[in-house]
Amino acid sequence: MPIDLDKVLRLSSANADEKAMLADLQMNILDGHGRRSTRNIFLNFLEVGKGRAFVRAIAEHVTSAQQQFDEARIYRNSGKSGGPVVGLMLSSAGYAFLGREDIMPQPEDGGAFAEGLLARGALLNDPPGSKLEPSYRERIHAMILIGGEPDGEEKWTSAEVELKEDEILGLADPSSFDPIVMEVGRAIFRRDAGGRAEGIEHFGYVDGRSQPLMIEELIDRERDENGGIDIWDPRFPLRQVLVPDPGAADADTGFGSFFVFRKLEQDVRGFKDAEEKLGKQLGIDELAGAFLV
C-alpha cells in the first residue's frame, strides 16, 4: 500500500509499508533526534570512486527513523539513552561530483536545492559569499551529523560524540575526502518550576514551540504535556517534510527530505537592551521581547 503523505503517521499502528519507510528513512526528519551535543562535519569528496565508496560505507551506519523512535520510547520509559545518532546529507554539488545527478531529489520549486544557498543569498539578505567565513565561500559536497549526550549538565564536550566521529570517519579511506570544517553544537536547557528540563534558545525563550508534528504520538504528547493545541494545531501531513527519494530501492517506501544548515550570529545583549527599552515604552517589560519572538 503506497504511503499516504496527506496524513500524519501513528507509529503504534503503522502498516508494513510505513514500517519499511521508517526503516529506510534517516533520523531527524519526522522528529528531532533529541541529543544535546552535536558535531556537524562538512567535507568535499576528492575522487569519484572513493567518494562513492565513502558514502556506501557510512550509509550502513546512519541512524534510521525507526531506530530513533525505538530509542526515544526506551528513553521515556527507562531514562536509558540510545547512544549517538548519525546522519549523512549530500548537497546537489555532492550528487554532481559523484556523477549521480540522476538520483538527486527534486523540490517542488525546482531550483532551490540545485542552486544552493550561496546562489540564493540575496533572497535571504545574506552577505556576499566573499564576506562569509572562508569555509563557506565555496559549495560543499556533504555533511555528517553526529549527535549524542554531553559529558555533564554544564559541559560542551561529549566523549561519546568524539568517539563516534572517530569511528565514522575511520570507515572511509582518508584520501577520499577533504574535511572542510566542523561545527560543534550544544542544546541549552533550563529547569522549569516543576523541575522538568526544557530547551531554550539563545534569547532565553522556550525552544521547539509551534513545531509542525507529523507523528500522532507526538501530537498526543503535545496535547497532554504542553497544552496549547486549542490555540495552535501542530498537526501537519507527512508531505510537509517528505519527498520521494529517486535513489531508493523501493519507490513506494523510499523518502528523504531537505536539510538546511544556517550559521547565524545573534546579538543577545543588543536584543535584551532593545527589549528593555521597548518594554518600558509600552509598559509591558519583558513581554515586548516575547511578542517580537
Short mmCIF file of C-alpha atoms in Angstrom, two decimals:
data_model
loop_
_atom_site.label_atom_id
_atom_site.label_comp_id
_atom_site.label_asym_id
_atom_site.label_seq_id
_atom_site.Cartn_x
_atom_site.Cartn_y
_atom_site.Cartn_z
CA MET A 1 0.00 0.00 0.00
CA PRO A 2 1.57 3.35 -1.03
CA ILE A 3 2.45 5.73 1.79
CA ASP A 4 -0.28 8.33 2.29
CA LEU A 5 1.65 11.60 2.55
CA ASP A 6 -1.50 13.61 3.15
CA LYS A 7 -1.91 12.39 6.72
CA VAL A 8 0.09 12.04 9.92
CA LEU A 9 1.53 8.69 10.97
CA ARG A 10 0.68 6.72 14.12
CA LEU A 11 3.69 4.60 15.00
CA SER A 12 1.77 2.06 17.08
CA SER A 13 -0.45 1.07 14.15
CA ALA A 14 1.98 1.51 11.24
CA ASN A 15 1.40 -0.92 8.39
CA ALA A 16 4.12 -2.91 6.62
CA ASP A 17 4.92 -0.20 4.06
CA GLU A 18 5.04 2.51 6.72
CA LYS A 19 7.43 0.39 8.77
CA ALA A 20 9.58 -0.16 5.69
CA MET A 21 9.64 3.60 5.13
CA LEU A 22 10.74 4.24 8.73
CA ALA A 23 13.47 1.61 8.44
CA ASP A 24 14.80 3.28 5.27
CA LEU A 25 14.35 6.92 6.30
CA GLN A 26 17.05 8.82 8.17
CA MET A 27 16.52 10.04 11.70
CA ASN A 28 15.95 13.73 12.48
CA ILE A 29 13.32 14.20 9.75
CA LEU A 30 9.96 13.24 11.26
CA ASP A 31 11.17 14.39 14.68
CA GLY A 32 14.30 15.96 16.12
CA HIS A 33 16.97 13.48 17.23
CA GLY A 34 16.82 14.79 20.82
CA ARG A 35 20.55 14.67 21.56
CA ARG A 36 22.00 17.72 23.27
CA SER A 37 25.51 17.65 21.79
CA THR A 38 26.30 17.59 18.06
CA ARG A 39 29.11 17.68 15.60
CA ASN A 40 28.42 18.78 12.04
CA ILE A 41 31.30 17.69 9.81
CA PHE A 42 31.42 19.33 6.37
CA LEU A 43 33.55 17.72 3.67
CA ASN A 44 34.32 17.53 -0.03
CA PHE A 45 35.00 14.37 -1.98
CA LEU A 46 38.35 14.13 -3.75
CA GLU A 47 37.79 11.30 -6.23
CA VAL A 48 34.58 9.87 -7.66
CA GLY A 49 35.14 6.16 -6.99
CA LYS A 50 36.45 6.69 -3.47
CA GLY A 51 33.73 9.19 -2.77
CA ARG A 52 31.04 6.68 -3.70
CA ALA A 53 32.73 4.06 -1.52
CA PHE A 54 32.76 6.62 1.33
CA VAL A 55 29.00 7.14 1.03
CA ARG A 56 28.29 3.38 0.88
CA ALA A 57 30.41 2.71 3.97
CA ILE A 58 28.89 5.44 6.13
CA ALA A 59 25.33 4.85 4.91
CA GLU A 60 25.40 1.48 6.69
CA HIS A 61 25.85 3.32 10.00
CA VAL A 62 23.23 6.04 9.53
CA THR A 63 20.52 6.00 12.21
CA SER A 64 17.08 5.23 10.80
CA ALA A 65 13.84 6.91 11.81
CA GLN A 66 12.64 3.58 13.19
CA GLN A 67 15.72 3.23 15.37
CA GLN A 68 15.33 6.82 16.58
CA PHE A 69 11.70 6.27 17.61
CA ASP A 70 12.51 2.94 19.28
CA GLU A 71 15.31 4.54 21.29
CA ALA A 72 13.11 7.53 22.19
CA ARG A 73 10.44 5.18 23.57
CA ILE A 74 13.01 3.34 25.67
CA TYR A 75 14.40 6.64 26.96
CA ARG A 76 10.96 7.89 28.01
CA ASN A 77 10.21 4.63 29.81
CA SER A 78 13.56 4.00 31.46
CA GLY A 79 15.75 7.07 31.09
CA LYS A 80 18.32 5.00 29.20
CA SER A 81 19.90 6.82 26.28
CA GLY A 82 20.18 5.06 22.94
CA GLY A 83 23.66 6.48 22.40
CA PRO A 84 24.91 8.60 19.49
CA VAL A 85 22.98 9.04 16.25
CA VAL A 86 24.42 9.54 12.77
CA GLY A 87 23.04 11.30 9.69
CA LEU A 88 24.56 11.79 6.23
CA MET A 89 23.49 14.62 3.94
CA LEU A 90 24.55 15.26 0.35
CA SER A 91 24.32 18.64 -1.35
CA SER A 92 23.47 18.99 -5.03
CA ALA A 93 27.17 19.69 -5.57
CA GLY A 94 27.92 16.36 -3.89
CA TYR A 95 25.49 14.48 -6.13
CA ALA A 96 27.04 16.16 -9.17
CA PHE A 97 30.63 15.39 -8.15
CA LEU A 98 29.76 11.73 -7.64
CA GLY A 99 28.07 11.61 -11.03
CA ARG A 100 24.68 10.73 -9.54
CA GLU A 101 22.52 13.67 -10.52
CA ASP A 102 20.11 11.06 -11.87
CA ILE A 103 19.09 10.19 -8.30
CA MET A 104 19.15 13.70 -6.88
CA PRO A 105 15.82 14.59 -5.21
CA GLN A 106 13.87 17.45 -6.74
CA PRO A 107 11.99 20.04 -4.68
CA GLU A 108 8.65 21.32 -5.90
CA ASP A 109 10.10 24.73 -6.74
CA GLY A 110 12.70 23.09 -8.95
CA GLY A 111 15.86 25.13 -8.49
CA ALA A 112 16.43 25.80 -4.79
CA PHE A 113 18.32 22.61 -3.97
CA ALA A 114 20.32 22.56 -7.21
CA GLU A 115 21.37 26.19 -6.85
CA GLY A 116 22.39 26.00 -3.19
CA LEU A 117 22.41 28.71 -0.51
CA LEU A 118 25.33 30.66 -1.97
CA ALA A 119 23.44 31.34 -5.19
CA ARG A 120 20.30 32.35 -3.30
CA GLY A 121 21.91 34.53 -0.67
CA ALA A 122 20.28 37.74 -1.90
CA LEU A 123 16.84 36.26 -1.24
CA LEU A 124 17.86 35.69 2.39
CA ASN A 125 19.63 39.03 2.81
CA ASP A 126 22.92 37.19 3.34
CA PRO A 127 26.25 38.95 2.86
CA PRO A 128 28.12 38.15 -0.38
CA GLY A 129 29.91 34.81 -0.43
CA SER A 130 33.28 36.60 -0.26
CA LYS A 131 32.27 38.01 3.15
CA LEU A 132 31.40 34.64 4.69
CA GLU A 133 33.80 32.61 6.80
CA PRO A 134 36.37 31.05 4.42
CA SER A 135 34.98 27.52 4.84
CA TYR A 136 31.59 28.57 3.46
CA ARG A 137 32.67 30.58 0.41
CA GLU A 138 32.51 27.59 -1.94
CA ARG A 139 30.00 24.78 -2.46
CA ILE A 140 30.35 21.85 -0.01
CA HIS A 141 29.63 18.25 -1.02
CA ALA A 142 28.38 16.61 2.16
CA MET A 143 27.75 16.88 5.88
CA ILE A 144 27.85 14.21 8.57
CA LEU A 145 25.72 14.91 11.63
CA ILE A 146 26.64 13.12 14.86
CA GLY A 147 24.50 13.68 17.93
CA GLY A 148 24.99 12.44 21.48
CA GLU A 149 24.94 13.49 25.10
CA PRO A 150 27.37 15.99 26.67
CA ASP A 151 29.74 14.94 29.40
CA GLY A 152 27.71 16.82 32.01
CA GLU A 153 24.88 19.29 32.55
CA GLU A 154 27.16 22.29 32.06
CA LYS A 155 29.66 20.68 29.69
CA TRP A 156 30.08 21.43 26.00
CA THR A 157 32.31 18.42 25.45
CA SER A 158 30.94 14.98 24.55
CA ALA A 159 33.25 11.98 24.70
CA GLU A 160 30.66 9.70 23.07
CA VAL A 161 30.25 12.05 20.11
CA GLU A 162 34.02 12.32 19.67
CA LEU A 163 34.37 8.52 19.74
CA LYS A 164 31.56 8.13 17.20
CA GLU A 165 33.22 10.72 14.97
CA ASP A 166 36.48 8.73 15.02
CA GLU A 167 34.57 5.53 14.25
CA ILE A 168 32.58 7.02 11.35
CA LEU A 169 35.46 8.84 9.69
CA GLY A 170 37.61 5.75 10.18
CA LEU A 171 35.29 3.80 7.87
CA ALA A 172 36.50 5.76 4.85
CA ASP A 173 39.79 5.98 3.03
CA PRO A 174 41.35 9.26 4.29
CA SER A 175 42.31 10.10 0.71
CA SER A 176 38.65 10.01 -0.37
CA PHE A 177 37.60 13.25 1.31
CA ASP A 178 38.76 16.66 2.46
CA PRO A 179 37.33 17.79 5.83
CA ILE A 180 36.35 21.44 5.32
CA VAL A 181 35.10 22.49 8.74
CA MET A 182 33.42 21.08 11.84
CA GLU A 183 30.78 22.91 13.86
CA VAL A 184 30.15 21.86 17.47
CA GLY A 185 26.61 22.38 18.75
CA ARG A 186 25.05 22.23 22.19
CA ALA A 187 21.35 22.47 23.03
CA ILE A 188 20.68 24.76 26.01
CA PHE A 189 18.32 23.67 28.78
CA ARG A 190 16.90 25.10 31.98
CA ARG A 191 14.63 23.67 34.67
CA ASP A 192 11.03 24.87 34.78
CA ALA A 193 9.06 25.44 38.00
CA GLY A 194 8.27 21.73 38.20
CA GLY A 195 11.91 20.71 37.77
CA ARG A 196 11.45 19.50 34.19
CA ALA A 197 14.21 20.32 31.71
CA GLU A 198 13.08 22.50 28.81
CA GLY A 199 15.09 23.57 25.81
CA ILE A 200 15.66 27.28 25.32
CA GLU A 201 17.17 29.34 22.51
CA HIS A 202 19.83 31.98 22.95
CA PHE A 203 17.47 34.79 23.96
CA GLY A 204 16.05 32.68 26.80
CA TYR A 205 12.74 31.69 25.24
CA VAL A 206 11.45 28.11 25.22
CA ASP A 207 12.63 26.41 22.05
CA GLY A 208 10.69 23.97 19.89
CA ARG A 209 7.24 25.50 20.37
CA SER A 210 4.79 25.66 17.44
CA GLN A 211 6.66 22.91 15.65
CA PRO A 212 4.89 21.01 12.86
CA LEU A 213 4.23 17.47 14.11
CA MET A 214 3.79 14.53 11.74
CA ILE A 215 3.53 11.71 14.31
CA GLU A 216 0.27 11.06 16.20
CA GLU A 217 2.05 10.06 19.41
CA LEU A 218 3.95 13.37 19.41
CA ILE A 219 0.70 15.27 18.87
CA ASP A 220 -0.85 13.39 21.81
CA ARG A 221 2.12 14.29 23.99
CA GLU A 222 1.93 17.94 22.97
CA ARG A 223 -1.72 17.98 23.99
CA ASP A 224 -1.24 16.15 27.29
CA GLU A 225 2.06 17.61 28.49
CA ASN A 226 2.50 21.05 26.94
CA GLY A 227 -1.00 22.34 26.17
CA GLY A 228 -1.79 24.97 23.59
CA ILE A 229 -3.31 22.69 20.94
CA ASP A 230 -6.58 24.52 21.42
CA ILE A 231 -4.80 27.63 20.12
CA TRP A 232 -2.26 26.12 17.73
CA ASP A 233 -2.86 22.93 15.75
CA PRO A 234 0.56 21.28 15.29
CA ARG A 235 -0.77 18.53 13.00
CA PHE A 236 0.92 18.56 9.60
CA PRO A 237 0.85 15.88 6.88
CA LEU A 238 3.94 13.83 6.10
CA ARG A 239 4.15 15.73 2.83
CA GLN A 240 5.30 18.76 4.82
CA VAL A 241 8.79 17.23 5.08
CA LEU A 242 8.99 14.08 2.96
CA VAL A 243 9.92 13.95 -0.73
CA PRO A 244 10.41 10.84 -2.91
CA ASP A 245 13.97 9.53 -2.98
CA PRO A 246 14.88 8.71 -6.62
CA GLY A 247 17.75 6.56 -5.39
CA ALA A 248 15.65 4.34 -3.11
CA ALA A 249 15.44 0.60 -3.73
CA ASP A 250 11.64 0.74 -3.37
CA ALA A 251 9.94 3.82 -4.81
CA ASP A 252 6.81 3.19 -2.73
CA THR A 253 8.61 3.39 0.61
CA GLY A 254 11.75 5.42 -0.17
CA PHE A 255 11.72 9.03 1.01
CA GLY A 256 14.04 11.73 2.22
CA SER A 257 13.96 15.43 3.00
CA PHE A 258 15.93 18.62 2.51
CA PHE A 259 18.27 19.67 5.30
CA VAL A 260 19.22 23.33 5.70
CA PHE A 261 22.25 24.34 7.77
CA ARG A 262 22.42 28.03 8.65
CA LYS A 263 25.14 29.58 10.80
CA LEU A 264 23.90 32.86 12.29
CA GLU A 265 25.41 35.42 14.61
CA GLN A 266 22.94 36.57 17.27
CA ASP A 267 23.45 39.73 19.31
CA VAL A 268 21.84 38.63 22.57
CA ARG A 269 22.95 41.69 24.55
CA GLY A 270 21.69 44.01 21.82
CA PHE A 271 18.35 42.23 21.75
CA LYS A 272 17.92 42.37 25.53
CA ASP A 273 18.81 46.08 25.57
CA ALA A 274 16.23 46.79 22.86
CA GLU A 275 13.69 44.61 24.66
CA GLU A 276 14.15 46.59 27.88
CA LYS A 277 13.81 49.92 26.09
CA LEU A 278 10.69 48.88 24.16
CA GLY A 279 9.19 47.23 27.23
CA LYS A 280 9.48 50.45 29.22
CA GLN A 281 7.95 52.49 26.40
CA LEU A 282 4.96 50.14 26.15
CA GLY A 283 4.72 49.37 29.85
CA ILE A 284 4.93 45.61 29.31
CA ASP A 285 8.56 44.89 30.34
CA GLU A 286 9.90 41.56 29.02
CA LEU A 287 6.68 40.80 27.18
CA ALA A 288 8.00 43.15 24.48
CA GLY A 289 10.64 40.59 23.57
CA ALA A 290 8.18 37.71 23.74
CA PHE A 291 5.82 39.49 21.36
CA LEU A 292 8.70 40.10 18.94
CA VAL A 293 9.74 36.46 19.03
#
